[in-house]
XYZ file of N, CA and C in Angstrom:
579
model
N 210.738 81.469 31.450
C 209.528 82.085 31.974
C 209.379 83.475 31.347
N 207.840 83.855 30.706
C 208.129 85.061 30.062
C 207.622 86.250 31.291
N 207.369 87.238 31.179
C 207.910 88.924 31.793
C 206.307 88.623 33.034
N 205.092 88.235 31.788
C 204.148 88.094 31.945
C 203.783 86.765 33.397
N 204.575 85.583 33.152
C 203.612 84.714 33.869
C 204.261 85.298 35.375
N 203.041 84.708 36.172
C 203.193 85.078 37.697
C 204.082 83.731 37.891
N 205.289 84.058 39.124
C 206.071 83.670 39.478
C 205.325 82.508 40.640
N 205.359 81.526 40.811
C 204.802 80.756 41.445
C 205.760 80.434 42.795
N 205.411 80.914 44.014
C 205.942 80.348 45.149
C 205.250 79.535 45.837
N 206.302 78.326 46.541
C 205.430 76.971 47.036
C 205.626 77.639 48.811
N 204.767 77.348 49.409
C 204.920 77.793 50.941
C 204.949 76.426 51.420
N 205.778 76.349 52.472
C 205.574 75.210 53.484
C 204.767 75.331 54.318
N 204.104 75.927 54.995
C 203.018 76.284 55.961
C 201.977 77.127 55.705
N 200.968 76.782 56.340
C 199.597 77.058 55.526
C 199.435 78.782 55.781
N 198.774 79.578 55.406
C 198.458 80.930 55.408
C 197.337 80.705 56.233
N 197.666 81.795 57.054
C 196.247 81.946 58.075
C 194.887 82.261 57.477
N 193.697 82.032 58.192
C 192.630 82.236 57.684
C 191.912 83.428 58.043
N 191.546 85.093 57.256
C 190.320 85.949 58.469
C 189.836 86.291 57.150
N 188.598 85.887 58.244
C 187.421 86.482 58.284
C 187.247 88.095 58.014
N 185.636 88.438 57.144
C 185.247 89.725 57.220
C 183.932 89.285 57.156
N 183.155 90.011 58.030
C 181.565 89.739 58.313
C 181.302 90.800 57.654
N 180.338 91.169 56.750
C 179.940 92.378 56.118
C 177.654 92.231 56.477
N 177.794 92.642 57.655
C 176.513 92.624 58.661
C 175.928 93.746 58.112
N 174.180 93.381 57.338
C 173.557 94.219 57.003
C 172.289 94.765 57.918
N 172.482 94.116 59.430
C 172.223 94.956 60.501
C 172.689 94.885 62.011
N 171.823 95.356 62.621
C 172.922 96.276 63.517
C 173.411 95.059 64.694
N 174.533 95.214 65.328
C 174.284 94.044 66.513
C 173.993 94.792 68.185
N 173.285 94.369 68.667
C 171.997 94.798 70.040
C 172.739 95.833 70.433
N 174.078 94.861 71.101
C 174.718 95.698 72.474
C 176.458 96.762 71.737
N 176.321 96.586 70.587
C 177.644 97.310 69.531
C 177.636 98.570 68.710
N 177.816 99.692 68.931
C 177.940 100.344 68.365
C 178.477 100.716 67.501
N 179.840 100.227 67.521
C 181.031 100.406 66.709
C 180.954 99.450 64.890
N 180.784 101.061 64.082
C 181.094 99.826 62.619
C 182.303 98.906 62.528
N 183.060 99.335 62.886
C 184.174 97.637 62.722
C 184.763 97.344 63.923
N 184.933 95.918 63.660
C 185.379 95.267 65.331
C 185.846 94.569 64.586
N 187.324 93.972 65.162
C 188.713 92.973 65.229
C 187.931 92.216 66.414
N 187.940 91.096 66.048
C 187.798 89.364 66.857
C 189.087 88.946 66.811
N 189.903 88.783 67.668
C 191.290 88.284 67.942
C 190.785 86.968 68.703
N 191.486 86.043 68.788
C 191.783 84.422 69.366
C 192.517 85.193 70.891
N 191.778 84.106 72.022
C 192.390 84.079 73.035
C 192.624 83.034 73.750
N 193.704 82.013 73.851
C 193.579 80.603 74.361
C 193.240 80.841 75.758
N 192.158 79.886 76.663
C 191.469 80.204 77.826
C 191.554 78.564 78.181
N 192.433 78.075 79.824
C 192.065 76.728 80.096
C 190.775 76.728 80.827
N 189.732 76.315 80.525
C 188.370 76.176 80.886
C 188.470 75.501 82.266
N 189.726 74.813 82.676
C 189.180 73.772 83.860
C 189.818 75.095 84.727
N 190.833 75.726 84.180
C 191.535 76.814 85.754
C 190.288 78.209 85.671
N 190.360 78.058 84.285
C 189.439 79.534 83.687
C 190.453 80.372 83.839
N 191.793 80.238 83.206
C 192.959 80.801 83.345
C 193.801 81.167 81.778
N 193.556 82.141 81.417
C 194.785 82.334 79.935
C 195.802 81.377 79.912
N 195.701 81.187 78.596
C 197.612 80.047 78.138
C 197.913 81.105 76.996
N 198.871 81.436 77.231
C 199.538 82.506 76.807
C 200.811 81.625 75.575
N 200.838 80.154 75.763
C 201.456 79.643 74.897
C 200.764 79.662 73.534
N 201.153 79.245 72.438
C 200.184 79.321 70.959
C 200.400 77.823 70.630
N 199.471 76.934 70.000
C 199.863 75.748 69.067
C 199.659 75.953 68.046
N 200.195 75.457 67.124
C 200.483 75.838 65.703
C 199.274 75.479 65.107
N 199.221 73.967 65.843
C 198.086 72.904 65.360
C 196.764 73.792 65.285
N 196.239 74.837 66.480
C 195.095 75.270 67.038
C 195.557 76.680 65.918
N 196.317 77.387 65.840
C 196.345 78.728 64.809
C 195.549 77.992 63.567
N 195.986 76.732 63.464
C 195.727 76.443 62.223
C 194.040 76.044 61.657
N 193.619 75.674 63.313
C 192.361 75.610 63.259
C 191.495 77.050 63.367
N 191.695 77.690 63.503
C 191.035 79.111 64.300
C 191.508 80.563 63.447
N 190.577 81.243 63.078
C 191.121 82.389 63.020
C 190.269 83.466 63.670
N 191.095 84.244 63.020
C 190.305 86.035 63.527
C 189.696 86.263 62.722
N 189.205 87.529 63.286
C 187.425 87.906 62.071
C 187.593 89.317 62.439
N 186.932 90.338 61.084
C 186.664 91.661 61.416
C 184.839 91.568 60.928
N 184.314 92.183 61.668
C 182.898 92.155 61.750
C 182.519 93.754 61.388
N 182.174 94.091 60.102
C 181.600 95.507 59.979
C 179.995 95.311 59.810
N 179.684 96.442 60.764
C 177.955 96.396 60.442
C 177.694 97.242 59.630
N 177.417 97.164 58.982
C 177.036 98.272 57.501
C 176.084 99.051 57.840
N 174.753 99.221 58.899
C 174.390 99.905 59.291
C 174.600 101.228 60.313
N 175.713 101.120 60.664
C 176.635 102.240 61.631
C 177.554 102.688 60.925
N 177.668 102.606 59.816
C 178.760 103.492 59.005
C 178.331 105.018 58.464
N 178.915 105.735 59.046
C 178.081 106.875 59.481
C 178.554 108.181 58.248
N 180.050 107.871 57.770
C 180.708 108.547 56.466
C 181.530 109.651 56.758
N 181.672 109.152 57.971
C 183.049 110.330 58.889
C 184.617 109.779 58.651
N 184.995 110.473 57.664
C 186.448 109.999 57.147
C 187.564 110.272 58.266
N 187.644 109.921 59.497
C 189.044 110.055 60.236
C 190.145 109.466 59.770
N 189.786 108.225 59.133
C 191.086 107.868 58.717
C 190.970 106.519 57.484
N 192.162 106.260 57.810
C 192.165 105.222 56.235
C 190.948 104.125 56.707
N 190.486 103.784 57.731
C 189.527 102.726 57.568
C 187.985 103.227 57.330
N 187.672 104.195 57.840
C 186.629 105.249 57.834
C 186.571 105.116 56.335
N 187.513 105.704 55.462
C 187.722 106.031 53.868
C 186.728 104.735 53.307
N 187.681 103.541 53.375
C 187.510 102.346 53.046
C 185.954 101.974 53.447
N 185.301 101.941 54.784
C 183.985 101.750 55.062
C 183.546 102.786 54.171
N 183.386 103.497 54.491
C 182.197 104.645 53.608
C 181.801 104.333 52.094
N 182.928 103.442 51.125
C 182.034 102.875 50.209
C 181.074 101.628 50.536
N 180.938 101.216 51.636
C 180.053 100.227 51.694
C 178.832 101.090 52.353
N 178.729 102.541 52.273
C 177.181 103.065 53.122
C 176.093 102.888 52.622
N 175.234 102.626 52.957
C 174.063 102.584 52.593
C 173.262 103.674 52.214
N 173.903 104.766 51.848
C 173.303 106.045 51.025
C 173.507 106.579 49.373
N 172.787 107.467 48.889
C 173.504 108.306 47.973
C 172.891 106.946 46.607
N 172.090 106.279 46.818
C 171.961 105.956 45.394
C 171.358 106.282 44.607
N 171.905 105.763 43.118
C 171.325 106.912 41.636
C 170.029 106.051 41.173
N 169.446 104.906 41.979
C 168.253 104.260 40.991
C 167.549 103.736 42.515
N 166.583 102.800 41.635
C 165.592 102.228 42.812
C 165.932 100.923 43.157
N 166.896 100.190 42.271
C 167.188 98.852 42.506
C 168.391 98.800 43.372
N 168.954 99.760 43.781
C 169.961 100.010 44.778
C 171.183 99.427 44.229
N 171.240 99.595 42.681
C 172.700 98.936 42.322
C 173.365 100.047 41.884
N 173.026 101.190 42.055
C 174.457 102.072 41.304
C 174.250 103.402 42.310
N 175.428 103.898 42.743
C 175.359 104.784 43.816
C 176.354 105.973 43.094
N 176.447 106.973 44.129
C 177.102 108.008 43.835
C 178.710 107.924 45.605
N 179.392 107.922 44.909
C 180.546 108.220 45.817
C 180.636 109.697 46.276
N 180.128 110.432 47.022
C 180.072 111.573 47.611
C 180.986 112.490 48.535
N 182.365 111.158 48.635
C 183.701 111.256 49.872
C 184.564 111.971 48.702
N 185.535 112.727 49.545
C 186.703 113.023 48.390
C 187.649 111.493 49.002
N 188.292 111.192 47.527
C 189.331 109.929 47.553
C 190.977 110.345 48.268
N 191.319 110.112 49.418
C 192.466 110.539 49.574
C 193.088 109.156 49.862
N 192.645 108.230 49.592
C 193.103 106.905 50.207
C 193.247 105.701 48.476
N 194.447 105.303 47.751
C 194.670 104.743 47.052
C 193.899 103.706 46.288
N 193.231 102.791 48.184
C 192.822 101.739 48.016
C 191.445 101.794 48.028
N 190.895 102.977 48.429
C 189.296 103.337 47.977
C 189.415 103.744 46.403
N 190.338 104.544 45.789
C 190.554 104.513 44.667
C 190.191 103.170 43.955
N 190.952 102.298 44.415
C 190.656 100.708 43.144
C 189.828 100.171 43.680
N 189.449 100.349 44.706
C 188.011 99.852 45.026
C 186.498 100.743 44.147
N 187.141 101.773 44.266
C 185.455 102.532 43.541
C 185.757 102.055 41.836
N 186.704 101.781 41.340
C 187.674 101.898 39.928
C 187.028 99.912 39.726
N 186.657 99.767 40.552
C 186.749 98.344 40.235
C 185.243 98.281 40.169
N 184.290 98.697 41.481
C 182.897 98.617 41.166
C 182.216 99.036 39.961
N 183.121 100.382 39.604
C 182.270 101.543 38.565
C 182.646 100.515 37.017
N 183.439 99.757 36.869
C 183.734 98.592 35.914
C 182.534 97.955 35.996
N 182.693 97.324 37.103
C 181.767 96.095 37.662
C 180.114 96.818 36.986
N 179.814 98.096 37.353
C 178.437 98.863 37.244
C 178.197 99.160 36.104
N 178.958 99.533 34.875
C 178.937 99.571 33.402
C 178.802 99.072 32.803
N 179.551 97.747 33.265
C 179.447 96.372 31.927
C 177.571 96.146 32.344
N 176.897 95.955 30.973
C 175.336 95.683 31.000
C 175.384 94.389 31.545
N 175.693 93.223 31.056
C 176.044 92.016 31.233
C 176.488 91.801 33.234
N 177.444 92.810 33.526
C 177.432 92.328 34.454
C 176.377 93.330 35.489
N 176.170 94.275 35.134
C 174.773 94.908 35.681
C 173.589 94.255 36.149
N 173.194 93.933 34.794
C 172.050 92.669 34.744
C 172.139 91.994 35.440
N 173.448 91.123 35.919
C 173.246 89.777 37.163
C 173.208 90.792 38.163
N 173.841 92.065 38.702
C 173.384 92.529 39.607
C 172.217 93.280 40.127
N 171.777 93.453 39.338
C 170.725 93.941 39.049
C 169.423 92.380 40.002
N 169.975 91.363 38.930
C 169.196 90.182 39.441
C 169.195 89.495 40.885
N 170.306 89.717 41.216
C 170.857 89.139 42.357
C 170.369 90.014 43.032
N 170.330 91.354 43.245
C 169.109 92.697 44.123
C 167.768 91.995 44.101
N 167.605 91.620 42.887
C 165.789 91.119 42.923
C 165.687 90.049 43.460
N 166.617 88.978 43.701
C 166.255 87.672 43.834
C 166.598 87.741 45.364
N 167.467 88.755 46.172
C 167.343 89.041 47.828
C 166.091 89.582 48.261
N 165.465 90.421 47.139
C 164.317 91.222 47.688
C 163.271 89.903 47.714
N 163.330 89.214 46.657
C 161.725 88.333 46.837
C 162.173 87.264 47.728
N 163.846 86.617 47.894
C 163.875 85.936 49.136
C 163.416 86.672 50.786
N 164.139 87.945 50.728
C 163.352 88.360 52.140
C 161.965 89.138 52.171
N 160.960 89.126 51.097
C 159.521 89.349 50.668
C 159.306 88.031 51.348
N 159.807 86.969 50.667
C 159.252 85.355 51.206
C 159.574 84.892 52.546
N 160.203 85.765 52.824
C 161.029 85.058 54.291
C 159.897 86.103 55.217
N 159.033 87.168 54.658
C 158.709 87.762 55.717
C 156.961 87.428 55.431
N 156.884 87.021 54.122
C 155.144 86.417 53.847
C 155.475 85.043 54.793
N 156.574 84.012 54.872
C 156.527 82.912 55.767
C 156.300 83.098 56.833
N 156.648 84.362 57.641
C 156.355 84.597 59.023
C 155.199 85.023 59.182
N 154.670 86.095 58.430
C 152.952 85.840 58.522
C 152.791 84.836 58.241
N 152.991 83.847 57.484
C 152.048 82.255 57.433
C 152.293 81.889 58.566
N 153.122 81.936 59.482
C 153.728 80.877 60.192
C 152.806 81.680 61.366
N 152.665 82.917 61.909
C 152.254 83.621 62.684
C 150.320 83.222 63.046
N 150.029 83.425 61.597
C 148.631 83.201 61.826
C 148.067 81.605 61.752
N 149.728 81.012 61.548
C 149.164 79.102 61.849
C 149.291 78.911 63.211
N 150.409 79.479 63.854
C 150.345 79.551 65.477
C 149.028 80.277 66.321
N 148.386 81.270 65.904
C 147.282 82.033 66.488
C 145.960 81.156 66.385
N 146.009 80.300 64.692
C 145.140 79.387 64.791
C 145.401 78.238 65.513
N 146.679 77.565 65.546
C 146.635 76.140 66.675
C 146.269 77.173 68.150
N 146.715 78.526 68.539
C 146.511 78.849 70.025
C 144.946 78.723 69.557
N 144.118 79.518 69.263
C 142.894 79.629 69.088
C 141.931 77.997 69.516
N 142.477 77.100 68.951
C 142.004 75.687 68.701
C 142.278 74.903 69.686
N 143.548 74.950 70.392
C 143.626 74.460 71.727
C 143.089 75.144 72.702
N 142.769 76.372 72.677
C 141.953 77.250 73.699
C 140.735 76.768 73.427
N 139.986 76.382 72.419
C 138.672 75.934 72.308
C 138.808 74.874 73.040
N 139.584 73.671 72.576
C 139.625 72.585 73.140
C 139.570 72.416 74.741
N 140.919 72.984 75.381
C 140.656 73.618 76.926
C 139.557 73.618 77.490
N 138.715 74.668 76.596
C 137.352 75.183 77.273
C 136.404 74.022 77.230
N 136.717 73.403 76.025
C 135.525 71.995 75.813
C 135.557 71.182 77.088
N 136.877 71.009 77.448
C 137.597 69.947 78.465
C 136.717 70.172 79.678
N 136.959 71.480 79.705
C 136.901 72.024 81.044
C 134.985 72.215 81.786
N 134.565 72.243 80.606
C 132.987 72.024 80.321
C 132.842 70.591 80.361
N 133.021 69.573 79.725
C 132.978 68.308 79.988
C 133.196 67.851 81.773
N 134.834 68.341 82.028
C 134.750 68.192 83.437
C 133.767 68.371 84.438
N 133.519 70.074 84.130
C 132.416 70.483 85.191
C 131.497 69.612 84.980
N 130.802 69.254 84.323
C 129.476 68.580 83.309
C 129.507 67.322 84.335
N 130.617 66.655 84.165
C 131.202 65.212 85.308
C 131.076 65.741 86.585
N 131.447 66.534 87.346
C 131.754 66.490 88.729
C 130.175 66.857 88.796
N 129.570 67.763 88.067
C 127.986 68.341 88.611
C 127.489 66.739 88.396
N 127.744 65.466 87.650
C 126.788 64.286 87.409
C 127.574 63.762 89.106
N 128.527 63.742 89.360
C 129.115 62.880 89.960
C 128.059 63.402 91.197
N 128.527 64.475 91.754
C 127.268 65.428 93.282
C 126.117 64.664 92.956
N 125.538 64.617 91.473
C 123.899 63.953 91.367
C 124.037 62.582 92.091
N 125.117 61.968 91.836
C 124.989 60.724 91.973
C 125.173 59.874 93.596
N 126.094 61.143 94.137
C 126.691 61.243 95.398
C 125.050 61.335 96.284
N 124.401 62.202 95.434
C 123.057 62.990 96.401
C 121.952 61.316 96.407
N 122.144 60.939 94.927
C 121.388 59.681 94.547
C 121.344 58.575 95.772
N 122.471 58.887 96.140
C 123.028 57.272 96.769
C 122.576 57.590 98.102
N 122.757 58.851 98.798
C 122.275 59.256 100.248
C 120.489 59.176 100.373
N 119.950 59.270 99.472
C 118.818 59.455 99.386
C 118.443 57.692 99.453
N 119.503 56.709 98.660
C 118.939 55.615 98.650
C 119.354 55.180 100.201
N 119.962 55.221 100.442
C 120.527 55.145 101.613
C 121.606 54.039 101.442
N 122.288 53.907 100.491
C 123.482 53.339 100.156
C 125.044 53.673 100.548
């Protein structure tokens, strides 16, 4: 094996699975930019914790960290603060929102190869360009996703509109009947029927 190849280890048991939600807005009742989702086994029939684990069920289930990218506010307390603050939504150098300015001082390693890896990622033209594209092709999907809701808005106002006509037709027809029906009621007393 030379110096170079990666050493290949076989695991007998599977590696757990988590999650990272990277939420580009806010959630109702949460304030907090990052939240840990931990597993809690619950027996539904006692409504009582099982504090035992199955391997089988770890294996089905994991945990999740959920950051809302809109509450990241760029207050460095600590190494996770560091780490969020390159995902803020401020400080960019163009209009297509693909190249930003890092404005934090780096005291944290792993924001280091994280900014070291984007500012790669942001140079190469080639790979610019797809990002660049991939910005345009979210903007005209949620342009389209929000021209569909006006379509969809003013097809609902027209079916309300059209069944409200209809209603009213109904409701004119009815009266129209009960005023013939009295004629007919009056008809019959008069005949003496």
């Amino acid at each position: 094996m030379k110096w170079w190849q990666p050493k290949v280890i076989l695991l007998k048991k599977p590696l757990p699975i988590v999650t990272i939600y990277l939420l580009g807005f806010k959630l109702a009742d949460i304030d907090s930019p990052a939240i840990k989702v931990e597993r809690k086994y619950i027996d539904m029939i006692l409504g009582q914790p099982i504090l035992n684990k199955s391997e089988f069920i770890e294996q089905l289930t994991h945990n999740s960290f959920i950051v809302q990218i809109p509450h990241i506010r760029g207050r460095l307390q600590n190494r996770l603060d560091a780490l969020l603050s390159v995902f803020e939504q401020k400080h960019f150098l163009d209009e297509s929102g693909s190249i930003k300015e890092y404005n934090h001082s780096i005291d944290f390693p792993e924001v280091r190869r994280i900014l070291d890896v984007l500012h790669t990622e942001g140079v190469d033209p080639a790979r610019r360009k797809e990002i660049e594209d991939e910005i345009e092709a979210w903007r005209l999907i949620e342009g389209g996703n929000r021209n569909d809701f006006e379509r969809f808005r003013l097809q609902i106002e027209q079916k309300d509109r059209q069944i409200e006509q209809e209603r009213a037709e109904k409701e004119r027809i009815l009266a129209a009947m009960e005023a013939q029906q009295k004629e007919l009621e009056e008809l019959k007393k008069l005949l003496g029927r």
